[in-house]
Amino acid sequence: MSTNGGDAVSAREESQASAVTYSNDSGLGIIHISDGRGNRLNPSSLEELSRAFQEGLADEDAKLLMIRSGERSFCLGMDLEGLESSLDDDGSGGNSGGDHRSGGVKRYSSLLYSIAGCAKPVIALVEGDVKAGGVGLAAACDIVIAREDASFELSEVLFGLVPYNVLPYVFSLRMSPQRFRYMVLSAARVDAREARDFGLVDRVFSEDALEKGLKSMLKTMMRAEPRALAAAKTFFTRALDQDFDTLRGNAEQALLKHMAQPQVKEGLEAFHSGDMPEWFSRFKPGKKLSGQNG
Amino acid sequence: MSTNGGDAVSAREESQASAVTYSNDSGLGIIHISDGRGNRLNPSSLEELSRAFQEGLADEDAKLLMIRSGERSFCLGMDLEGLESSLDDDGSGGNSGGDHRSGGVKRYSSLLYSIAGCAKPVIALVEGDVKAGGVGLAAACDIVIAREDASFELSEVLFGLVPYNVLPYVFSLRMSPQRFRYMVLSAARVDAREARDFGLVDRVFSEDALEKGLKSMLKTMMRAEPRALAAAKTFFTRALDQDFDTLRGNAEQALLKHMAQPQVKEGLEAFHSGDMPEWFSRFKPGKKLSGQNG
Amino acid sequence: MSTNGGDAVSAREESQASAVTYSNDSGLGIIHISDGRGNRLNPSSLEELSRAFQEGLADEDAKLLMIRSGERSFCLGMDLEGLESSLDDDGSGGNSGGDHRSGGVKRYSSLLYSIAGCAKPVIALVEGDVKAGGVGLAAACDIVIAREDASFELSEVLFGLVPYNVLPYVFSLRMSPQRFRYMVLSAARVDAREARDFGLVDRVFSEDALEKGLKSMLKTMMRAEPRALAAAKTFFTRALDQDFDTLRGNAEQALLKHMAQPQVKEGLEAFHSGDMPEWFSRFKPGKKLSGQNG
């Protein structure tokens, strides 16, 4: 985005030094990924990502978390060079190749599970290409916001692979089984609006409208009661495998229990008397939330 | 809709006297809700609504049921003033606050279950705002028709609440888990077309096209064989928790059994000889089906 | 499509002689159905269709399969005349009517199950009307491509019937439960774009763009590794009834096992050195893939 070549280079060097950073801007915990090479996933980048994510979860001043990339690609999926080396290793008699693969797969799976199951809303801001494992990373987030020129692609079959690890998040959480088949078997590149229609993306903005639209959504979310957000996420995760009648019964019980909590009464009294409940936070970010800055 | 202030006032007074009415217009059982204040749900309004719904189910001349509002809002959800009073009550030592809440939650849950599980198709006609519990009321209906300026909002988290009771109907019946997360955690106001894309609404009409489009859909539906409609609804509800292979087996058996019923043969013979089967009913409503009239 | 009446007649006569044909064009196994009367399903047409489908599965030179119609309709559903005769038979004391129905239902169900569960991707190319059982036939395919003037209709209830046998494929694989209710209870005719929004269709092309768009998709798919395609389909089918945590565990294991297969390493090495992996096939069809030719 800069015409100054020198700046661009030094920015990239810095980002390679710390490909994943965590910062808090006005209550929004931002997990910023930018390795200058498409944020490919391998055991070490997944370790960094998980650490930043845990930092956000532990940050008491972060009501919401957002994962974003500072470069053109959100995440291009598994690091195939690393995979290739690991397969060479196997041939040499040692077991480190298998360990490398197993470490990557387990870290990926466990990161996605934490995102979907944690107590804070997690937003994925997608401003560019998302491929393979990157699609699962976005899909596991509670809310996916995409710029209209973003793209989504599950083209593993062209490489002899299958997006197994992506499946639980896309298939169970976002898309009908046959839609997922279409994406996987056709290896099609799906644009942001199509991805929204398919369920992968929740909201699409043009480049011009993105910053404002995102800020406005986050502003509303900062007025949410945090225990309600946490309770909702926990209940959603538990609801996935409940049959309809069990779910109905559990929902009734959970609602009655929730309504009796003191913050509900305090909130209603505040609204009633024209005040704002204590949980309303204002969102005044100091930096731009979107745009390439990697 | 009237420029005559006096008429508008008397119409409103009448509707406050009877916020929920049931009437049958040419085979369509209409449950009309209009309390002049957004049709908020509390134990007594839910009681009225359930009674009107049961009247429609028992009405042998009603092949189809439709729930509609006579005012700008379809239903704005739980009556928060009533909830607040019930929470005050609790503090005073008595148990009536808890009873009030429990009564409301159970009546709501049981009404939605009846709508989804009953033997007649139930249509929700949504011409304005729908919020919180109102979203569940619409979602439980078999068919949701919306005017393009209608809106849908699950903003419970801003009030410290969670839309637990809405979840089984929206999450299990209409929307992917993550889409529901987006609506709940972002508290976003979703317009009718977006709601259609999300699965909450089945068909959207512009204000000009609504009356005609709705009538045309109902006209076709009046030609359906009522035992087939009832059998379909029963099977759909049972199908929710069946695994794929069980469902396949049950579907085969149900189809073979259904084809052997006498009305199927009678119908085919009628079509064959150019006649109309006895179950075709004509739909000639005497009143306008849509538009504010509350 | 021809102005030559004589040719059109002889083409139709030929197609009545062999309503279902199988051919292989550059690795694409084409199951071509065209009986000149809307490809209605009865025990004998289902037998023909199944035989052609099995031929495609057994054809080692067919990487992908495509079901298409050579006429205006893709498939208009069950043969109601045959059903009517079978119901007459029942009255006469014999059991052949029941056998006819049972044979049709079981063949239909078993064909759809083979399509969804087999090891090759199956594409439905829909260029016209699809009704009743025809909707299930398309829905069971992994990928549904539709021309924009195609239409989809489940109007069984107008005939006193219920689309039981279609339900597992549409309801479990493609559409939310309530969307399916809308289609069945309203008997609405849904156009290709609406069907795409509902999940029945994966991609819609205008008549002008269809041939090129379809060819381009197939070209990409011909570069997929066939064992990955087969593994993906098998895993998807098994995934349907697994709870979320089981699915996650199975996905991890399947991915680790898959990555260790020799073709993965060979493929990565080929890509690395700028070559094409051995599984890339070129798609150079000799005939037009779409358009009426029945």
PDB file of C-alpha atoms in Angstrom, chain C residues 130-270:
ATOM      1  CA  VAL C 130     -37.181 -31.256 -12.496  1.00  0.00           C
ATOM      2  CA  LYS C 131     -40.133 -32.554 -10.537  1.00  0.00           C
ATOM      3  CA  ALA C 132     -40.842 -34.828  -7.592  1.00  0.00           C
ATOM      4  CA  GLY C 133     -38.552 -37.879  -7.679  1.00  0.00           C
ATOM      5  CA  GLY C 134     -36.393 -36.074 -10.231  1.00  0.00           C
ATOM      6  CA  VAL C 135     -35.472 -33.568  -7.525  1.00  0.00           C
ATOM      7  CA  GLY C 136     -34.134 -36.421  -5.400  1.00  0.00           C
ATOM      8  CA  LEU C 137     -32.146 -37.802  -8.330  1.00  0.00           C
ATOM      9  CA  ALA C 138     -30.427 -34.437  -8.813  1.00  0.00           C
ATOM     10  CA  ALA C 139     -30.000 -33.816  -5.073  1.00  0.00           C
ATOM     11  CA  ALA C 140     -28.203 -37.123  -4.541  1.00  0.00           C
ATOM     12  CA  CYS C 141     -25.505 -36.077  -7.013  1.00  0.00           C
ATOM     13  CA  ASP C 142     -22.386 -34.483  -5.552  1.00  0.00           C
ATOM     14  CA  ILE C 143     -22.628 -31.427  -7.761  1.00  0.00           C
ATOM     15  CA  VAL C 144     -25.725 -29.948  -9.390  1.00  0.00           C
ATOM     16  CA  ILE C 145     -25.174 -27.550 -12.282  1.00  0.00           C
ATOM     17  CA  ALA C 146     -28.283 -25.818 -13.600  1.00  0.00           C
ATOM     18  CA  ARG C 147     -29.108 -23.642 -16.560  1.00  0.00           C
ATOM     19  CA  GLU C 148     -30.805 -20.473 -15.319  1.00  0.00           C
ATOM     20  CA  ASP C 149     -34.183 -21.407 -16.821  1.00  0.00           C
ATOM     21  CA  ALA C 150     -34.304 -24.781 -15.075  1.00  0.00           C
ATOM     22  CA  SER C 151     -37.003 -25.274 -12.449  1.00  0.00           C
ATOM     23  CA  PHE C 152     -37.491 -27.487  -9.416  1.00  0.00           C
ATOM     24  CA  GLU C 153     -40.828 -28.556  -8.007  1.00  0.00           C
ATOM     25  CA  LEU C 154     -41.999 -30.905  -5.272  1.00  0.00           C
ATOM     26  CA  SER C 155     -45.742 -30.841  -5.885  1.00  0.00           C
ATOM     27  CA  GLU C 156     -46.593 -34.347  -4.661  1.00  0.00           C
ATOM     28  CA  VAL C 157     -49.186 -33.078  -2.157  1.00  0.00           C
ATOM     29  CA  LEU C 158     -51.371 -31.868  -5.044  1.00  0.00           C
ATOM     30  CA  PHE C 159     -51.581 -35.539  -6.123  1.00  0.00           C
ATOM     31  CA  GLY C 160     -52.269 -36.811  -2.634  1.00  0.00           C
ATOM     32  CA  LEU C 161     -48.668 -37.995  -2.310  1.00  0.00           C
ATOM     33  CA  VAL C 162     -45.676 -37.124  -0.106  1.00  0.00           C
ATOM     34  CA  PRO C 163     -42.058 -36.956  -1.398  1.00  0.00           C
ATOM     35  CA  TYR C 164     -40.867 -39.403   1.252  1.00  0.00           C
ATOM     36  CA  ASN C 165     -38.127 -40.936  -0.866  1.00  0.00           C
ATOM     37  CA  VAL C 166     -36.704 -37.575  -1.857  1.00  0.00           C
ATOM     38  CA  LEU C 167     -36.511 -36.399   1.726  1.00  0.00           C
ATOM     39  CA  PRO C 168     -33.305 -38.109   2.903  1.00  0.00           C
ATOM     40  CA  TYR C 169     -31.340 -36.601   0.037  1.00  0.00           C
ATOM     41  CA  VAL C 170     -32.775 -33.104   0.038  1.00  0.00           C
ATOM     42  CA  PHE C 171     -33.359 -32.746   3.775  1.00  0.00           C
ATOM     43  CA  SER C 172     -30.207 -34.407   5.105  1.00  0.00           C
ATOM     44  CA  LEU C 173     -27.834 -33.369   2.356  1.00  0.00           C
ATOM     45  CA  ARG C 174     -28.884 -30.064   0.848  1.00  0.00           C
ATOM     46  CA  MET C 175     -31.522 -28.014   2.605  1.00  0.00           C
ATOM     47  CA  SER C 176     -32.620 -26.953   6.051  1.00  0.00           C
ATOM     48  CA  PRO C 177     -35.649 -28.844   7.394  1.00  0.00           C
ATOM     49  CA  GLN C 178     -37.927 -25.803   7.180  1.00  0.00           C
ATOM     50  CA  ARG C 179     -36.858 -24.925   3.623  1.00  0.00           C
ATOM     51  CA  PHE C 180     -37.835 -28.420   2.611  1.00  0.00           C
ATOM     52  CA  ARG C 181     -41.183 -27.920   4.374  1.00  0.00           C
ATOM     53  CA  TYR C 182     -41.731 -24.787   2.336  1.00  0.00           C
ATOM     54  CA  MET C 183     -41.051 -26.581  -0.943  1.00  0.00           C
ATOM     55  CA  VAL C 184     -43.218 -29.585  -0.079  1.00  0.00           C
ATOM     56  CA  LEU C 185     -46.164 -27.869   1.608  1.00  0.00           C
ATOM     57  CA  SER C 186     -46.381 -24.958  -0.843  1.00  0.00           C
ATOM     58  CA  ALA C 187     -45.731 -27.155  -3.911  1.00  0.00           C
ATOM     59  CA  ALA C 188     -43.946 -24.087  -5.270  1.00  0.00           C
ATOM     60  CA  ARG C 189     -42.065 -24.073  -8.549  1.00  0.00           C
ATOM     61  CA  VAL C 190     -38.600 -22.815  -7.670  1.00  0.00           C
ATOM     62  CA  ASP C 191     -36.330 -21.401 -10.367  1.00  0.00           C
ATOM     63  CA  ALA C 192     -32.635 -22.225 -10.715  1.00  0.00           C
ATOM     64  CA  ARG C 193     -31.323 -19.213  -8.794  1.00  0.00           C
ATOM     65  CA  GLU C 194     -33.786 -19.705  -5.955  1.00  0.00           C
ATOM     66  CA  ALA C 195     -32.850 -23.399  -5.942  1.00  0.00           C
ATOM     67  CA  ARG C 196     -29.218 -22.372  -5.639  1.00  0.00           C
ATOM     68  CA  ASP C 197     -30.037 -20.117  -2.696  1.00  0.00           C
ATOM     69  CA  PHE C 198     -31.968 -23.001  -1.129  1.00  0.00           C
ATOM     70  CA  GLY C 199     -29.041 -25.424  -1.546  1.00  0.00           C
ATOM     71  CA  LEU C 200     -30.510 -27.676  -4.248  1.00  0.00           C
ATOM     72  CA  VAL C 201     -28.211 -26.372  -6.962  1.00  0.00           C
ATOM     73  CA  ASP C 202     -24.514 -25.592  -6.628  1.00  0.00           C
ATOM     74  CA  ARG C 203     -23.948 -23.427  -9.651  1.00  0.00           C
ATOM     75  CA  VAL C 204     -26.184 -21.652 -12.167  1.00  0.00           C
ATOM     76  CA  PHE C 205     -25.183 -20.610 -15.674  1.00  0.00           C
ATOM     77  CA  SER C 206     -27.021 -18.640 -18.327  1.00  0.00           C
ATOM     78  CA  GLU C 207     -27.682 -20.645 -21.494  1.00  0.00           C
ATOM     79  CA  ASP C 208     -24.835 -18.830 -23.241  1.00  0.00           C
ATOM     80  CA  ALA C 209     -22.310 -19.434 -20.480  1.00  0.00           C
ATOM     81  CA  LEU C 210     -23.248 -23.023 -19.659  1.00  0.00           C
ATOM     82  CA  GLU C 211     -21.082 -25.019 -22.056  1.00  0.00           C
ATOM     83  CA  LYS C 212     -17.968 -23.004 -21.291  1.00  0.00           C
ATOM     84  CA  GLY C 213     -18.552 -22.873 -17.534  1.00  0.00           C
ATOM     85  CA  LEU C 214     -19.240 -26.582 -17.304  1.00  0.00           C
ATOM     86  CA  LYS C 215     -16.186 -27.456 -19.369  1.00  0.00           C
ATOM     87  CA  SER C 216     -13.981 -25.238 -17.242  1.00  0.00           C
ATOM     88  CA  MET C 217     -15.208 -26.872 -14.025  1.00  0.00           C
ATOM     89  CA  LEU C 218     -14.674 -30.360 -15.441  1.00  0.00           C
ATOM     90  CA  LYS C 219     -11.217 -29.404 -16.695  1.00  0.00           C
ATOM     91  CA  THR C 220     -10.163 -28.538 -13.142  1.00  0.00           C
ATOM     92  CA  MET C 221     -11.769 -31.674 -11.745  1.00  0.00           C
ATOM     93  CA  MET C 222      -9.824 -33.836 -14.219  1.00  0.00           C
ATOM     94  CA  ARG C 223      -6.659 -32.687 -12.432  1.00  0.00           C
ATOM     95  CA  ALA C 224      -7.819 -34.125  -9.109  1.00  0.00           C
ATOM     96  CA  GLU C 225      -6.158 -37.197  -7.646  1.00  0.00           C
ATOM     97  CA  PRO C 226      -8.740 -40.017  -7.942  1.00  0.00           C
ATOM     98  CA  ARG C 227      -7.957 -41.685  -4.591  1.00  0.00           C
ATOM     99  CA  ALA C 228      -8.438 -38.325  -2.867  1.00  0.00           C
ATOM    100  CA  LEU C 229     -11.821 -37.920  -4.590  1.00  0.00           C
ATOM    101  CA  ALA C 230     -12.867 -41.409  -3.524  1.00  0.00           C
ATOM    102  CA  ALA C 231     -11.608 -40.928   0.037  1.00  0.00           C
ATOM    103  CA  ALA C 232     -13.421 -37.594   0.317  1.00  0.00           C
ATOM    104  CA  LYS C 233     -16.756 -39.071  -0.808  1.00  0.00           C
ATOM    105  CA  THR C 234     -16.436 -42.031   1.553  1.00  0.00           C
ATOM    106  CA  PHE C 235     -15.586 -39.796   4.475  1.00  0.00           C
ATOM    107  CA  PHE C 236     -18.435 -37.362   3.743  1.00  0.00           C
ATOM    108  CA  THR C 237     -20.971 -40.169   3.744  1.00  0.00           C
ATOM    109  CA  ARG C 238     -19.663 -41.589   7.015  1.00  0.00           C
ATOM    110  CA  ALA C 239     -19.569 -38.096   8.540  1.00  0.00           C
ATOM    111  CA  LEU C 240     -23.316 -37.567   8.197  1.00  0.00           C
ATOM    112  CA  ASP C 241     -24.260 -39.219  11.468  1.00  0.00           C
ATOM    113  CA  GLN C 242     -21.179 -38.612  13.582  1.00  0.00           C
ATOM    114  CA  ASP C 243     -21.279 -36.305  16.549  1.00  0.00           C
ATOM    115  CA  PHE C 244     -18.936 -33.329  16.433  1.00  0.00           C
ATOM    116  CA  ASP C 245     -16.204 -34.700  18.687  1.00  0.00           C
ATOM    117  CA  THR C 246     -16.133 -38.118  17.016  1.00  0.00           C
ATOM    118  CA  LEU C 247     -15.952 -36.406  13.650  1.00  0.00           C
ATOM    119  CA  ARG C 248     -13.025 -34.266  14.783  1.00  0.00           C
ATOM    120  CA  GLY C 249     -11.117 -37.297  16.020  1.00  0.00           C
ATOM    121  CA  ASN C 250     -11.822 -39.296  12.869  1.00  0.00           C
ATOM    122  CA  ALA C 251     -10.833 -36.370  10.682  1.00  0.00           C
ATOM    123  CA  GLU C 252      -7.442 -36.031  12.418  1.00  0.00           C
ATOM    124  CA  GLN C 253      -6.710 -39.741  12.045  1.00  0.00           C
ATOM    125  CA  ALA C 254      -7.838 -39.835   8.425  1.00  0.00           C
ATOM    126  CA  LEU C 255      -5.676 -36.842   7.541  1.00  0.00           C
ATOM    127  CA  LEU C 256      -2.528 -38.264   9.135  1.00  0.00           C
ATOM    128  CA  LYS C 257      -3.057 -41.614   7.439  1.00  0.00           C
ATOM    129  CA  HIS C 258      -3.767 -39.991   4.089  1.00  0.00           C
ATOM    130  CA  MET C 259      -0.673 -37.759   4.166  1.00  0.00           C
ATOM    131  CA  ALA C 260       1.585 -40.789   4.504  1.00  0.00           C
ATOM    132  CA  GLN C 261       0.363 -42.338   1.224  1.00  0.00           C
ATOM    133  CA  PRO C 262       3.029 -42.501  -1.510  1.00  0.00           C
ATOM    134  CA  GLN C 263       1.065 -40.564  -4.143  1.00  0.00           C
ATOM    135  CA  VAL C 264       1.031 -37.500  -1.866  1.00  0.00           C
ATOM    136  CA  LYS C 265       4.820 -37.428  -1.778  1.00  0.00           C
ATOM    137  CA  GLU C 266       5.070 -38.057  -5.519  1.00  0.00           C
ATOM    138  CA  GLY C 267       2.638 -35.243  -6.196  1.00  0.00           C
ATOM    139  CA  LEU C 268       4.440 -32.743  -3.985  1.00  0.00           C
ATOM    140  CA  GLU C 269       7.765 -33.631  -5.602  1.00  0.00           C
ATOM    141  CA  ALA C 270       6.271 -33.176  -9.055  1.00  0.00           C
TER     142      ALA C 270
END
